[in-house]
Amino acid sequence: MAVTTADGPLPRATPPDVRDRVARLGRSFLRGIWLFPALLTVLLTVLTVLQISGSSIGVYQSMLYGSQHDANLLANEPQPIRSDEWIVNTQLTIAQDAAGYPRINPNMGQGADVSLVLDVPYKDWSAAFRPHNLAFLVLPLDHAFAFKWWLMAVLLILSGYFFVLVLIPDQRWLAAGLSLTLFFSPFVQWWYQYITVGPLYYALFIATVFVLVLRSTRMLATVAWAALLAYLLTCFALVLYPPFQIPCALALTAFCVGHLVERYTARRDPLLRHLGLVAASIVVAGILVALFVTTRLDAINAVLNTAYPGQRLTRSGGFDLAHLFSGHTSLGLESSRSAAQYTIPDKGLTNQSENSNFLLVLPYLAVPCLYLLYRSHRSRRVVDWPLLLVNLAFLGALAWLYVSHLDAWGRLLFLDRVPHTRLLIGIGLLNFIGLVLFVRLLRDKRSALPGRTVVIGYTLALLLVQALLSLHVVRAFPGFLGLGGFVLSLVPVPLVVYLTLRRRFTWAASVLLAFSVAMTAFIHPLYRGTAILTQTPLSRTIRAITAEDPDARWAAEVGIVQNFAAMNGAPSLSGVFAYPQSQLWRSAAVQDQQEYVVNRYAHVWFTFDRNPAVMVTTTFTLTAADHFLVNTEPCGPFLRQNRVTYLVTGTEINESCLKLRATIRYPAATFLIYEFW
């Protein structure tokens, strides 16, 4: 009954049963598996609202303003070595925003299909299979940029989290710890971009859903899981970076085949029906990928027939053995000064990203793993097929890296398309999957290891191995690893192995996570917004001129501003071209050698002749595998034939055909914009 006072009716009290139900739901949520995803979602939301990302675009602060304080840099320092992020993906994402997110961006040369090679948002049916970019279509640029940055992290963490839970139920904190260690792996952090983390999280999501399809007992649920599997397979295929996709696909195959055999030996009839749905998922994904390919064949052919990256083929053997097993020394990579001391150019180890690695634990569990597999088969006639095949795949990867004359095998598995340093992503994925499977096997009370004394002895042997590896790094690369780093590098692997063998799984994951964070905490800055690019005076000037003359083309002579015209909605002949613009350069590239120079993925900018007494012909100079310069006469026919109206330079040009339109002065740089009369 409602109670009325002089001030009106009092609110009704919440019935006790409703309060109890809400309390039970709250307790169930706090104790359940959805708490961790909810915490990640809250963190993602906060960072999106605050427009905070880990981008290294802050390098422009020192380039333009020298030592002036950057108010948008909240923590750490930008990483110049991550130029694929700050000069390619980030700037071309801004260029897409300026153009309205077309699939064919008209401002990049003669128009470029951005759905290939690049990781930028665009409007097309295929964008549904790149969900990390969809936020750009509904959110302001800076918010969408931050959302994308952290969404990839959340997806990677959750893919590992649910993979662990589907194999080891009710171990949410173990799942959280292990998935976070995958995210904080040095390889993942130094290579942090979609083409790296996408293959990882799609592989783990596919593995998880594959298990659920085979495990499902209700037809409607099975169909739903199969539909999700088709979507994930399509997403994986459309990452479009084979050097990372192939190793992850092989690791995924090893697990799925092992799980399939394991399920088949237990239950045959329902399994066969579910396999039909799996096959249907593969067919649907194949149809969608075929549709994607057939709608952009010309651009795909241009990509496949480039001089760079072209058809790069790798032969088996020859990789550096110590490097693969020295992931525990990755602390030295966080400092650019110390990282410069660790290079092995003939093995492709030339910078922090190329030198990065995973903290491998699976190889050091090989002996206990073989022991448990043997005991399990002998005592119960049971084989842990997923664990066995994952270990065999790991051995296969090692064989490809270190054994010569396996090229026929490499062609069969497409490993010849994978540079050795890229194969590490598959080894890291196998390491994660194998560790989870080993914990699953060891949690079985029927799986018994020898006593504590044997485990301690084994751990001490591993400590010796780690010490020898760290000592090799110290001696081979002086200045890379100091005394503190040397001592610290000895701890994680032996301690993690000891705790794992003693069945202290959550503690083992915690140690692994703590050390992984220590190795990667200072890699990325925390940076707010994109104003350093979008609101800088040069960008504002280009936008103002483009508003008056929207069809005029631009060309830049300064490499750091190669994308600035396209980034501000202006057609540009300079910038990053994801595949050759053959028609654009063909008028000048009449010689075979010149065709070779321009036939590539490339950063392109110009050098303008300043000698009025000489009329130079247009030539192309290859300065790196993915960089070439266009050397041309500012008043010559090449620029006029290509309807260039504005030039961006760093020094004066005294030519009768040009007039100075604007001068933009920064404390550390000056840019001049010239206009053709």
XYZ file of C-alpha atoms in Angstrom:
677
model
C 0.000 0.000 0.000
C 1.335 3.447 -0.951
C 1.939 5.868 1.931
C 1.035 9.536 1.364
C 2.491 12.522 3.253
C 2.075 16.253 3.003
C 4.849 16.282 0.420
C 3.264 13.601 -1.689
C 3.457 9.791 -1.888
C 6.579 8.037 -0.660
C 8.413 5.837 -3.190
C 7.620 2.169 -3.024
C 10.237 0.011 -1.339
C 11.956 -2.557 -3.510
C 10.495 -5.986 -2.697
C 12.944 -8.258 -0.854
C 12.780 -10.921 -3.569
C 13.791 -8.377 -6.254
C 16.701 -7.136 -4.135
C 17.810 -10.710 -3.549
C 17.589 -11.510 -7.237
C 19.653 -8.441 -8.166
C 22.207 -9.296 -5.473
C 22.474 -12.865 -6.745
C 22.928 -11.637 -10.303
C 25.616 -9.232 -9.126
C 27.480 -11.942 -7.237
C 27.141 -14.315 -10.184
C 28.548 -11.669 -12.523
C 31.487 -10.890 -10.245
C 32.309 -14.593 -9.983
C 31.634 -15.414 -13.618
C 33.615 -15.347 -16.826
C 32.127 -12.041 -18.066
C 33.747 -9.809 -15.450
C 37.086 -9.685 -17.276
C 35.537 -8.828 -20.687
C 33.429 -6.179 -18.938
C 36.535 -4.589 -17.411
C 38.210 -4.532 -20.822
C 35.094 -2.940 -22.329
C 35.077 -0.201 -19.690
C 38.764 0.495 -20.309
C 38.162 0.580 -24.070
C 35.312 3.053 -23.595
C 37.305 5.357 -21.337
C 40.306 5.480 -23.672
C 38.002 6.103 -26.646
C 36.238 8.981 -24.918
C 39.598 10.492 -23.953
C 40.906 10.014 -27.530
C 44.024 8.232 -26.231
C 45.934 5.803 -28.442
C 49.424 4.338 -28.599
C 50.290 5.981 -31.907
C 53.799 7.320 -32.530
C 52.598 10.298 -34.610
C 54.161 12.402 -31.861
C 57.452 12.082 -33.790
C 56.229 15.131 -35.708
C 56.499 17.211 -32.551
C 60.306 17.032 -32.631
C 60.423 17.245 -36.441
C 58.388 20.451 -36.494
C 58.780 22.034 -33.071
C 62.138 20.745 -31.894
C 62.400 20.362 -28.141
C 59.112 22.085 -27.325
C 56.847 20.203 -24.917
C 54.090 18.120 -26.524
C 50.946 18.521 -24.423
C 49.336 15.525 -26.132
C 52.123 13.118 -25.156
C 50.915 11.608 -21.888
C 53.487 8.839 -21.305
C 56.606 7.274 -22.840
C 58.111 8.437 -26.130
C 57.109 7.971 -29.797
C 58.918 5.218 -31.691
C 60.344 6.462 -35.028
C 61.028 2.849 -36.070
C 57.261 2.202 -36.222
C 56.903 4.209 -39.433
C 54.424 1.713 -40.913
C 52.066 3.005 -38.245
C 52.708 6.745 -38.035
C 53.488 7.532 -41.683
C 51.410 4.875 -43.466
C 48.323 3.520 -41.719
C 47.616 6.542 -39.542
C 48.133 9.185 -42.214
C 46.216 7.260 -44.865
C 43.392 6.740 -42.390
C 43.221 10.521 -42.038
C 43.319 10.755 -45.848
C 40.319 8.440 -46.002
C 38.466 10.619 -43.523
C 39.200 13.705 -45.641
C 37.922 11.944 -48.787
C 34.767 10.542 -47.164
C 35.980 6.913 -46.845
C 35.746 5.806 -50.490
C 37.048 2.397 -51.507
C 38.873 4.030 -54.411
C 40.578 7.105 -53.017
C 40.975 9.586 -55.917
C 43.556 11.633 -54.024
C 46.230 8.925 -54.115
C 47.902 9.225 -57.512
C 45.427 8.228 -60.190
C 43.187 6.649 -57.581
C 44.012 3.730 -55.303
C 41.912 0.807 -54.088
C 42.484 1.058 -50.335
C 40.847 -2.313 -49.615
C 44.123 -3.983 -50.630
C 47.395 -3.946 -48.689
C 46.480 -0.922 -46.556
C 44.657 -1.050 -43.229
C 42.319 1.913 -43.539
C 38.545 2.353 -43.255
C 36.367 2.460 -46.375
C 32.728 2.052 -47.400
C 32.093 -1.266 -49.117
C 30.421 -4.572 -48.310
C 33.817 -6.110 -47.566
C 34.367 -3.606 -44.733
C 32.005 -5.769 -42.649
C 34.842 -8.309 -42.467
C 37.225 -5.709 -41.056
C 35.190 -4.745 -37.993
C 38.060 -2.893 -36.298
C 37.603 -0.096 -38.862
C 33.818 0.278 -38.716
C 33.900 2.859 -35.919
C 35.254 5.440 -38.370
C 31.917 5.388 -40.164
C 30.002 6.488 -37.062
C 32.433 8.262 -34.698
C 34.517 11.436 -35.042
C 38.023 10.754 -36.349
C 39.994 11.030 -33.106
C 37.525 8.922 -31.144
C 37.391 6.258 -33.866
C 41.185 6.223 -34.082
C 41.514 5.574 -30.349
C 38.730 2.974 -30.470
C 40.440 1.059 -33.280
C 43.789 1.120 -31.505
C 42.463 -0.478 -28.335
C 39.794 -2.662 -29.960
C 42.536 -4.702 -31.628
C 44.113 -5.186 -28.200
C 40.797 -6.189 -26.645
C 40.068 -8.664 -29.436
C 43.496 -10.270 -29.082
C 43.124 -10.571 -25.308
C 39.578 -11.923 -25.518
C 40.504 -14.429 -28.222
C 43.121 -15.910 -25.911
C 40.810 -15.651 -22.910
C 37.936 -17.617 -24.459
C 40.305 -20.105 -26.065
C 41.672 -20.966 -22.633
C 38.190 -21.165 -21.123
C 36.821 -23.458 -23.816
C 39.624 -25.928 -23.030
C 39.976 -25.300 -19.288
C 36.565 -24.194 -17.969
C 36.165 -22.202 -14.744
C 39.763 -20.929 -14.800
C 38.972 -17.299 -15.593
C 42.002 -15.729 -13.899
C 44.340 -18.212 -15.508
C 42.676 -17.410 -18.837
C 43.002 -13.679 -18.186
C 46.666 -13.980 -17.229
C 47.662 -16.112 -20.202
C 45.758 -13.960 -22.706
C 47.405 -10.814 -21.342
C 50.844 -12.394 -21.715
C 50.076 -12.968 -25.394
C 49.131 -9.311 -25.807
C 52.246 -8.085 -23.983
C 54.592 -10.283 -26.027
C 57.469 -8.197 -27.435
C 56.715 -9.424 -30.969
C 53.090 -8.306 -30.728
C 53.946 -4.916 -29.263
C 56.750 -4.014 -31.660
C 54.669 -5.169 -34.641
C 51.381 -3.839 -33.251
C 49.130 -3.318 -36.251
C 46.198 -5.145 -37.800
C 48.226 -7.384 -40.113
C 49.983 -8.736 -37.005
C 47.323 -8.995 -34.320
C 44.483 -9.777 -36.745
C 45.845 -13.197 -37.792
C 46.497 -14.005 -34.138
C 43.076 -13.169 -32.759
C 41.158 -14.565 -35.712
C 43.130 -17.827 -35.460
C 42.278 -18.149 -31.764
C 38.629 -17.182 -32.272
C 38.359 -19.725 -35.099
C 39.917 -22.424 -32.902
C 37.473 -21.588 -30.102
C 34.409 -21.631 -32.343
C 35.593 -24.837 -34.043
C 35.657 -26.535 -30.636
C 32.176 -25.194 -29.849
C 30.769 -26.396 -33.176
C 31.986 -29.934 -32.526
C 30.864 -29.792 -28.912
C 27.386 -28.365 -29.504
C 24.422 -30.666 -28.871
C 21.593 -28.446 -30.156
C 21.136 -27.997 -33.898
C 20.189 -24.304 -33.739
C 23.246 -23.494 -31.617
C 25.458 -25.545 -33.914
C 24.199 -23.645 -36.970
C 24.815 -20.331 -35.195
C 28.376 -21.341 -34.312
C 28.938 -22.495 -37.894
C 27.721 -19.133 -39.227
C 30.116 -17.356 -36.885
C 32.884 -19.675 -38.071
C 32.202 -18.680 -41.702
C 32.422 -15.006 -40.738
C 35.689 -15.471 -38.845
C 37.244 -17.473 -41.672
C 36.383 -14.686 -44.095
C 37.825 -12.069 -41.749
C 41.016 -14.092 -41.449
C 41.367 -14.480 -45.215
C 40.827 -10.760 -45.846
C 43.675 -9.697 -43.582
C 45.678 -10.036 -46.817
C 49.171 -10.331 -45.390
C 50.334 -13.892 -46.187
C 53.686 -13.728 -44.314
C 51.721 -13.558 -41.049
C 48.593 -15.408 -42.126
C 50.353 -18.559 -43.342
C 52.192 -19.321 -40.050
C 49.029 -18.650 -38.036
C 46.953 -20.809 -40.391
C 49.392 -23.698 -40.027
C 49.341 -23.411 -36.227
C 45.532 -23.275 -36.309
C 45.398 -26.339 -38.567
C 47.617 -28.346 -36.215
C 45.295 -27.630 -33.296
C 42.044 -28.193 -35.207
C 43.170 -31.487 -36.707
C 44.324 -32.666 -33.292
C 41.028 -31.664 -31.682
C 39.083 -33.297 -34.498
C 40.911 -36.600 -34.029
C 40.396 -36.345 -30.280
C 36.649 -35.820 -30.696
C 36.355 -38.468 -33.408
C 37.844 -41.162 -31.207
C 35.244 -40.331 -28.564
C 32.018 -39.651 -30.517
C 31.647 -40.452 -34.212
C 28.049 -40.027 -35.344
C 27.252 -36.500 -34.053
C 30.715 -35.382 -35.051
C 30.189 -36.289 -38.695
C 27.009 -34.189 -38.826
C 28.843 -31.223 -37.307
C 31.683 -31.594 -39.782
C 29.176 -30.996 -42.559
C 28.427 -27.582 -41.061
C 32.135 -26.869 -40.731
C 32.566 -27.711 -44.404
C 29.630 -25.421 -45.247
C 31.317 -22.617 -43.282
C 34.497 -23.078 -45.314
C 32.525 -23.018 -48.575
C 30.672 -19.821 -47.609
C 33.927 -18.141 -46.622
C 35.483 -19.275 -49.909
C 32.608 -17.766 -51.902
C 32.912 -14.434 -50.086
C 36.669 -14.303 -50.611
C 36.233 -15.189 -54.295
C 33.701 -12.362 -54.647
C 36.182 -9.968 -53.023
C 38.939 -11.045 -55.425
C 36.862 -10.906 -58.621
C 35.665 -7.353 -57.899
C 39.225 -5.943 -57.826
C 41.245 -8.213 -60.093
C 43.241 -5.443 -61.801
C 44.520 -4.063 -58.505
C 45.287 -7.574 -57.202
C 47.278 -8.370 -60.339
C 49.207 -5.139 -59.868
C 50.037 -6.175 -56.293
C 51.076 -9.704 -57.270
C 53.339 -8.577 -60.115
C 55.370 -5.956 -58.275
C 59.149 -5.914 -58.075
C 58.648 -5.282 -54.344
C 57.320 -6.999 -52.353
C 56.588 -9.206 -55.348
C 57.043 -12.957 -55.115
C 59.630 -13.079 -52.339
C 60.675 -16.678 -51.797
C 62.454 -18.041 -48.727
C 64.567 -21.184 -48.501
C 64.774 -23.423 -45.474
C 67.597 -23.264 -42.962
C 70.068 -20.620 -41.939
C 68.184 -18.720 -39.234
C 70.015 -17.648 -36.083
C 69.495 -20.367 -33.459
C 70.315 -18.283 -30.386
C 67.961 -15.491 -31.443
C 64.870 -17.715 -31.461
C 65.455 -18.803 -27.876
C 66.590 -15.415 -26.566
C 63.178 -13.811 -26.188
C 63.877 -13.472 -22.459
C 66.506 -10.806 -23.283
C 63.970 -8.505 -24.977
C 64.310 -5.947 -22.180
C 67.188 -4.488 -24.181
C 64.895 -3.600 -27.097
C 62.990 -0.965 -25.125
C 65.924 1.450 -25.322
C 66.792 2.604 -28.844
C 70.416 3.064 -27.794
C 70.856 -0.481 -26.493
C 68.672 -1.979 -29.251
C 71.031 -0.536 -31.879
C 73.705 -2.932 -30.600
C 71.619 -6.023 -31.448
C 71.684 -6.534 -35.209
C 72.308 -9.531 -37.455
C 71.691 -8.039 -40.931
C 72.274 -11.250 -42.900
C 69.476 -12.895 -40.892
C 67.063 -9.990 -41.389
C 67.505 -8.762 -37.796
C 68.064 -5.044 -38.344
C 65.825 -3.072 -35.978
C 63.638 -3.368 -32.904
C 60.594 -4.668 -34.762
C 62.520 -7.223 -36.806
C 64.468 -8.298 -33.691
C 61.407 -8.754 -31.487
C 60.381 -12.203 -30.356
C 58.088 -14.186 -28.089
C 59.031 -15.392 -24.631
C 58.989 -19.086 -25.473
C 58.043 -21.587 -22.763
C 56.820 -24.555 -24.805
C 60.310 -25.764 -25.845
C 61.304 -25.977 -22.185
C 58.231 -28.080 -21.436
C 59.068 -30.535 -24.205
C 60.557 -33.194 -21.900
C 57.674 -33.134 -19.355
C 55.231 -33.028 -22.261
C 56.676 -36.145 -23.882
C 56.697 -37.876 -20.502
C 53.020 -37.108 -19.866
C 51.990 -38.120 -23.385
C 53.835 -41.399 -23.005
C 52.347 -42.107 -19.566
C 48.863 -41.209 -20.751
C 49.067 -43.530 -23.734
C 50.624 -46.387 -21.778
C 48.301 -46.277 -18.776
C 44.996 -45.282 -20.378
C 45.546 -45.843 -24.104
C 44.667 -42.170 -24.562
C 46.575 -39.723 -26.761
C 46.260 -35.967 -26.318
C 46.165 -35.379 -30.056
C 45.989 -31.559 -30.010
C 49.040 -31.318 -27.761
C 50.930 -33.896 -29.801
C 50.237 -32.215 -33.147
C 50.978 -28.715 -31.814
C 54.359 -29.938 -30.599
C 55.014 -31.618 -33.941
C 54.093 -28.379 -35.722
C 56.520 -26.527 -33.455
C 59.254 -28.997 -34.405
C 58.321 -28.569 -38.048
C 58.736 -24.809 -37.782
C 62.150 -25.285 -36.170
C 63.143 -27.665 -38.955
C 62.199 -25.085 -41.598
C 64.268 -22.421 -39.837
C 67.390 -24.509 -39.307
C 67.483 -27.467 -41.725
C 68.463 -26.935 -45.348
C 66.995 -28.682 -48.407
C 63.378 -28.718 -47.180
C 62.211 -26.477 -50.010
C 59.723 -29.000 -51.448
C 58.039 -29.187 -48.059
C 58.077 -25.394 -47.867
C 56.351 -25.053 -51.235
C 53.673 -27.525 -50.160
C 52.913 -25.579 -46.967
C 53.578 -22.125 -48.505
C 56.387 -21.572 -46.012
C 58.551 -20.385 -48.897
C 56.318 -17.270 -48.919
C 57.214 -16.467 -45.312
C 60.466 -14.681 -44.373
C 62.081 -16.350 -41.393
C 61.491 -13.387 -39.093
C 57.759 -13.486 -39.953
C 57.522 -17.190 -39.138
C 58.059 -16.237 -35.498
C 54.398 -15.228 -35.253
C 53.358 -18.833 -35.915
C 55.900 -20.118 -33.412
C 54.530 -17.675 -30.837
C 50.974 -18.842 -31.512
C 52.024 -22.483 -31.176
C 53.783 -21.566 -27.934
C 50.549 -20.098 -26.544
C 48.316 -22.957 -27.705
C 50.801 -25.589 -26.552
C 51.117 -24.032 -23.100
C 47.327 -24.032 -22.685
C 47.098 -27.665 -23.794
C 49.930 -28.692 -21.476
C 48.149 -27.083 -18.521
C 44.941 -28.869 -19.529
C 46.747 -32.215 -19.534
C 48.591 -31.585 -16.284
C 45.382 -30.513 -14.493
C 44.076 -34.027 -15.030
C 44.707 -35.775 -11.717
C 45.675 -38.911 -13.599
C 48.644 -37.034 -15.142
C 51.470 -37.357 -12.637
C 54.996 -36.009 -12.889
C 57.987 -37.210 -10.878
C 58.486 -35.700 -7.419
C 59.611 -32.254 -6.379
C 63.325 -33.131 -6.429
C 63.200 -34.039 -10.103
C 61.265 -30.860 -10.917
C 63.821 -28.731 -9.056
C 66.676 -30.452 -10.873
C 64.977 -29.903 -14.220
C 64.409 -26.237 -13.364
C 68.066 -25.747 -12.454
C 69.056 -27.256 -15.798
C 66.806 -24.730 -17.527
C 68.371 -21.955 -15.485
C 71.758 -22.986 -16.825
C 70.427 -22.954 -20.399
C 68.961 -19.475 -19.904
C 72.227 -18.241 -18.407
C 74.196 -19.534 -21.408
C 71.790 -17.866 -23.848
C 71.898 -14.550 -21.969
C 75.679 -14.742 -21.734
C 75.860 -15.292 -25.493
C 73.768 -12.153 -26.057
C 75.943 -10.109 -23.676
C 79.146 -11.214 -25.401
C 77.896 -11.060 -29.001
C 76.153 -7.693 -28.647
C 78.027 -5.514 -26.125
C 75.846 -2.750 -24.731
C 72.560 -4.471 -25.468
C 71.973 -6.091 -22.077
C 73.373 -4.590 -18.894
C 74.095 -6.431 -15.666
C 70.601 -5.833 -14.294
C 68.997 -7.008 -17.527
C 71.249 -10.072 -17.575
C 70.267 -11.100 -14.040
C 66.584 -10.402 -14.633
C 66.570 -12.384 -17.879
C 67.495 -15.551 -15.978
C 64.343 -15.550 -13.860
C 61.132 -15.878 -15.899
C 61.386 -19.099 -17.930
C 62.780 -21.371 -15.164
C 60.340 -19.934 -12.611
C 57.342 -20.264 -14.957
C 58.307 -23.841 -15.819
C 58.782 -24.733 -12.140
C 55.410 -23.258 -11.115
C 53.696 -24.962 -14.035
C 55.165 -28.362 -13.242
C 54.137 -27.873 -9.593
C 50.581 -27.152 -10.808
C 50.679 -23.504 -9.639
C 49.202 -22.435 -12.937
C 47.812 -19.029 -11.986
C 51.092 -18.116 -10.306
C 52.987 -19.228 -13.400
C 50.761 -17.054 -15.594
C 51.271 -14.121 -13.203
C 55.062 -14.396 -13.396
C 54.933 -14.679 -17.165
C 52.639 -11.663 -17.365
C 54.776 -9.536 -15.037
C 57.911 -10.173 -17.055
C 56.089 -9.641 -20.370
C 54.840 -6.259 -19.158
C 58.370 -5.344 -18.026
C 59.681 -6.108 -21.527
C 57.035 -4.034 -23.324
C 55.708 -1.324 -20.991
C 57.763 1.452 -22.556
C 57.327 0.586 -26.229
C 54.234 2.630 -27.046
C 53.471 6.170 -25.982
C 50.086 7.214 -24.703
C 49.083 9.929 -27.117
C 45.947 12.071 -27.299
C 44.261 12.757 -30.621
C 45.700 13.413 -34.067
C 45.971 17.219 -33.931
C 49.740 17.091 -34.525
C 48.798 16.049 -38.080
C 45.312 17.386 -38.686
C 45.549 20.802 -37.008
C 49.143 21.705 -37.787
C 49.578 24.960 -39.803
C 50.733 23.103 -42.939
C 47.578 20.966 -42.952
C 45.352 23.991 -42.385
C 47.033 25.833 -45.264
C 46.628 22.899 -47.655
C 42.946 22.608 -46.726
C 42.371 26.326 -47.294
C 43.996 26.220 -50.749
C 42.150 23.006 -51.655
C 38.836 24.617 -50.718
C 39.524 27.235 -53.421
C 41.039 24.829 -55.961
C 39.744 21.310 -55.161
C 40.843 19.579 -58.380
C 44.451 20.774 -58.373
C 47.137 18.139 -57.869
C 50.029 18.420 -55.438
C 53.568 17.066 -55.256
C 55.818 17.127 -52.179
C 59.590 17.295 -52.073
C 59.931 16.631 -48.339
C 59.584 12.985 -47.265
C 57.957 13.616 -43.900
C 55.036 15.434 -45.574
C 54.647 13.025 -48.496
C 51.037 12.241 -47.494
C 49.981 15.694 -46.313
C 48.143 16.685 -49.489
C 46.056 13.486 -49.620
C 45.670 13.665 -45.843
C 43.918 17.001 -46.276
C 41.671 16.049 -49.171
C 43.869 17.146 -52.085
C 44.897 14.981 -55.060
C 48.584 14.095 -54.738
C 51.360 12.532 -56.797
C 53.485 11.983 -53.713
C 52.729 9.697 -50.799
C 52.448 6.000 -50.048
C 51.305 3.923 -53.011
C 50.212 0.457 -51.917
C 50.664 -0.888 -55.438
C 52.202 0.524 -58.641
C 50.577 3.490 -60.357
C 51.875 2.318 -63.719
C 49.867 4.749 -65.875
C 51.011 7.647 -63.745
C 54.721 7.023 -64.239
C 54.722 5.320 -67.629
C 55.230 8.541 -69.621
C 58.612 8.988 -67.942
C 59.643 5.401 -67.099
C 60.506 4.429 -70.665
C 63.479 2.237 -69.800
C 63.237 -1.238 -68.285
C 65.386 -0.191 -65.342
C 63.027 2.690 -64.607
C 60.004 0.385 -64.873
C 61.646 -1.794 -62.245
C 62.011 1.208 -59.920
C 58.364 2.285 -60.050
C 56.830 -1.220 -60.083
C 56.502 -1.565 -56.310
C 54.782 -0.696 -53.058
C 56.546 2.574 -52.324
C 56.861 5.836 -50.471
C 57.148 8.419 -53.249
C 58.279 12.016 -53.151
C 60.023 14.416 -55.508
C 63.292 16.259 -56.012
C 62.975 19.404 -58.123
C 65.872 20.670 -60.225
C 67.024 24.154 -59.233
C 69.504 24.864 -62.008
C 67.771 27.215 -64.481
C 70.468 26.588 -67.087
C 69.672 22.874 -67.326
C 66.451 21.129 -68.341
C 66.550 17.677 -66.734
C 64.526 14.705 -67.904
C 62.338 12.933 -65.389
C 64.000 9.930 -63.777
C 63.262 7.682 -60.823
C 65.796 6.839 -58.117
C 65.352 3.828 -55.832
C 66.549 4.861 -52.359
C 65.252 1.772 -50.516
C 63.229 -1.310 -51.378
C 60.032 0.622 -50.610
C 61.140 4.212 -51.429
C 61.789 5.994 -54.695
C 62.329 9.617 -55.682
C 60.941 11.332 -58.761
C 63.677 13.614 -60.088
C 62.121 16.180 -62.390
C 62.184 19.706 -63.745
C 59.615 21.902 -61.970
C 58.782 23.714 -65.200
C 59.150 20.607 -67.357
C 56.444 18.594 -69.139
C 56.034 15.794 -66.568
C 54.333 17.873 -63.876
C 52.193 19.765 -66.391
C 51.095 16.578 -68.155
C 49.976 15.243 -64.774
C 48.114 18.482 -63.968
C 50.202 19.346 -60.900
C 49.412 22.840 -59.635
C 51.074 23.021 -56.207
C 54.498 21.999 -54.937
C 55.491 21.598 -51.280
C 59.220 22.108 -50.704
C 61.628 22.781 -47.884
C 63.833 25.238 -49.794
C 63.277 27.999 -52.351
C 62.742 27.397 -56.062
C 63.477 30.277 -58.436
C 61.621 29.375 -61.608
C 59.603 31.636 -63.859
C 56.702 29.168 -63.983
C 56.190 29.239 -60.199
C 55.021 31.766 -57.670
C 55.266 31.453 -53.911
C 51.790 30.865 -52.536
C 52.529 30.348 -48.812
C 55.375 29.965 -46.326
C 54.771 27.916 -43.185
C 57.409 28.337 -40.512
C 57.876 26.025 -37.544
C 60.604 26.301 -34.910
C 62.419 23.318 -36.457
C 61.256 23.312 -40.094
C 60.015 25.576 -42.879
C 57.764 24.615 -45.782
C 57.055 26.570 -48.932
C 54.045 26.069 -51.175
C 54.531 27.067 -54.812
C 51.798 27.484 -57.401
C 52.182 27.238 -61.169
C 51.336 30.461 -62.955
